[in-house]
Amino acid sequence: MLKVVVLVSGGGTNLQAIIDGVKGGVIRNTKIVGVISNNKNAYALERARENHIPAKCISPKDYESRDVFNEKLLEAVNEYEPDLIVLAGFLVVIPPEMIAAYRNRMINIHPSLIPAFCGKGYYGLKVHEAALARGVKVVGATVHFVDEGTDTGPIILQKAVEVEQGDTPEMLQRRVMEQAEWKILPEAIHLIANGKVHVENGHAFIENL
Ligand code: GAR
């Protein structure tokens, strides 16, 4: 059974997709053992509690320095003894100690087709604003392992979504979530839980696809 900790900052619709995936059997051999938010008002925490998943807030605001916050975050994650950390809209820079401790055991969902619209400053709605400003016709989402760079780790799954005439950033964000994020994030977890993903020379490979 793959033990998963999900890190969140906001609404938690991706967390919900994981919860539903586990319940509905799309994700097998997986248990969500904890949810951690950096923001005590995140609706994601409510979703966790409603589903009887242990949830806690570790906020930088509660600690005297970033180093102490980083330490507390890693401690909180370690307490759940996870096999996999899932960043599901977690808008915090991941401490290097955590990246090293969970190499190839931490994944992130990013709302673009990496390497487009990713890296520093590209998160949440900003990604969709940038895509519309550039006038691209196809966008999408990516699930990747987390390494030391921003959105640079081995890519596991990607899914494309079409831009439609008259899209606002909010409309595009919603379509990317519905058609891509909520599908490929549960799918990636299922593949990892069932031993189908391995990393070699900085690239992720999937068996039997
Ligand atoms: C999602 O669109 C996710 O891809 C994005 O934040 C949103 C969180 O929504 N993540 C990033 O931009 C990371 N760089 P949610 O809280 O409803 O899952």
PDB file of N, CA and C in Angstrom, residues 117 121-132 169 173:
ATOM      1  N   PHE A 117       5.540  27.878 -20.206  1.00  0.00           N
ATOM      2  CA  PHE A 117       4.861  28.532 -19.080  1.00  0.00           C
ATOM      3  C   PHE A 117       5.137  27.848 -17.737  1.00  0.00           C
ATOM      4  N   GLY A 121       7.705  32.174 -10.988  1.00  0.00           N
ATOM      5  CA  GLY A 121       6.654  33.148 -11.298  1.00  0.00           C
ATOM      6  C   GLY A 121       5.458  32.558 -12.028  1.00  0.00           C
ATOM      7  N   TYR A 122       5.590  31.348 -12.534  1.00  0.00           N
ATOM      8  CA  TYR A 122       4.460  30.709 -13.230  1.00  0.00           C
ATOM      9  C   TYR A 122       3.760  29.739 -12.286  1.00  0.00           C
ATOM     10  N   TYR A 123       2.653  30.200 -11.723  1.00  0.00           N
ATOM     11  CA  TYR A 123       1.847  29.329 -10.865  1.00  0.00           C
ATOM     12  C   TYR A 123       0.403  29.799 -10.946  1.00  0.00           C
ATOM     13  N   GLY A 124      -0.507  28.871 -10.666  1.00  0.00           N
ATOM     14  CA  GLY A 124      -1.929  29.200 -10.629  1.00  0.00           C
ATOM     15  C   GLY A 124      -2.408  29.919 -11.876  1.00  0.00           C
ATOM     16  N   LEU A 125      -3.185  30.969 -11.664  1.00  0.00           N
ATOM     17  CA  LEU A 125      -3.817  31.695 -12.770  1.00  0.00           C
ATOM     18  C   LEU A 125      -2.792  32.376 -13.693  1.00  0.00           C
ATOM     19  N   LYS A 126      -1.620  32.705 -13.142  1.00  0.00           N
ATOM     20  CA  LYS A 126      -0.590  33.395 -13.934  1.00  0.00           C
ATOM     21  C   LYS A 126      -0.190  32.579 -15.164  1.00  0.00           C
ATOM     22  N   VAL A 127      -0.216  31.271 -15.019  1.00  0.00           N
ATOM     23  CA  VAL A 127       0.149  30.385 -16.130  1.00  0.00           C
ATOM     24  C   VAL A 127      -0.846  30.574 -17.283  1.00  0.00           C
ATOM     25  N   HIS A 128      -2.111  30.640 -16.943  1.00  0.00           N
ATOM     26  CA  HIS A 128      -3.159  30.736 -17.962  1.00  0.00           C
ATOM     27  C   HIS A 128      -3.206  32.139 -18.574  1.00  0.00           C
ATOM     28  N   GLU A 129      -2.920  33.145 -17.751  1.00  0.00           N
ATOM     29  CA  GLU A 129      -2.826  34.521 -18.268  1.00  0.00           C
ATOM     30  C   GLU A 129      -1.704  34.595 -19.304  1.00  0.00           C
ATOM     31  N   ALA A 130      -0.571  33.983 -18.996  1.00  0.00           N
ATOM     32  CA  ALA A 130       0.582  34.022 -19.906  1.00  0.00           C
ATOM     33  C   ALA A 130       0.271  33.268 -21.204  1.00  0.00           C
ATOM     34  N   ALA A 131      -0.421  32.154 -21.094  1.00  0.00           N
ATOM     35  CA  ALA A 131      -0.751  31.360 -22.287  1.00  0.00           C
ATOM     36  C   ALA A 131      -1.689  32.150 -23.202  1.00  0.00           C
ATOM     37  N   LEU A 132      -2.677  32.816 -22.602  1.00  0.00           N
ATOM     38  CA  LEU A 132      -3.613  33.616 -23.415  1.00  0.00           C
ATOM     39  C   LEU A 132      -2.893  34.829 -24.008  1.00  0.00           C
ATOM     40  N   PRO A 169      -8.718  33.750 -18.451  1.00  0.00           N
ATOM     41  CA  PRO A 169      -7.797  32.901 -17.690  1.00  0.00           C
ATOM     42  C   PRO A 169      -8.544  31.921 -16.784  1.00  0.00           C
ATOM     43  N   GLN A 173      -8.281  27.947 -16.968  1.00  0.00           N
ATOM     44  CA  GLN A 173      -7.814  27.232 -15.779  1.00  0.00           C
ATOM     45  C   GLN A 173      -8.752  26.077 -15.439  1.00  0.00           C
TER      46      GLN A 173
END
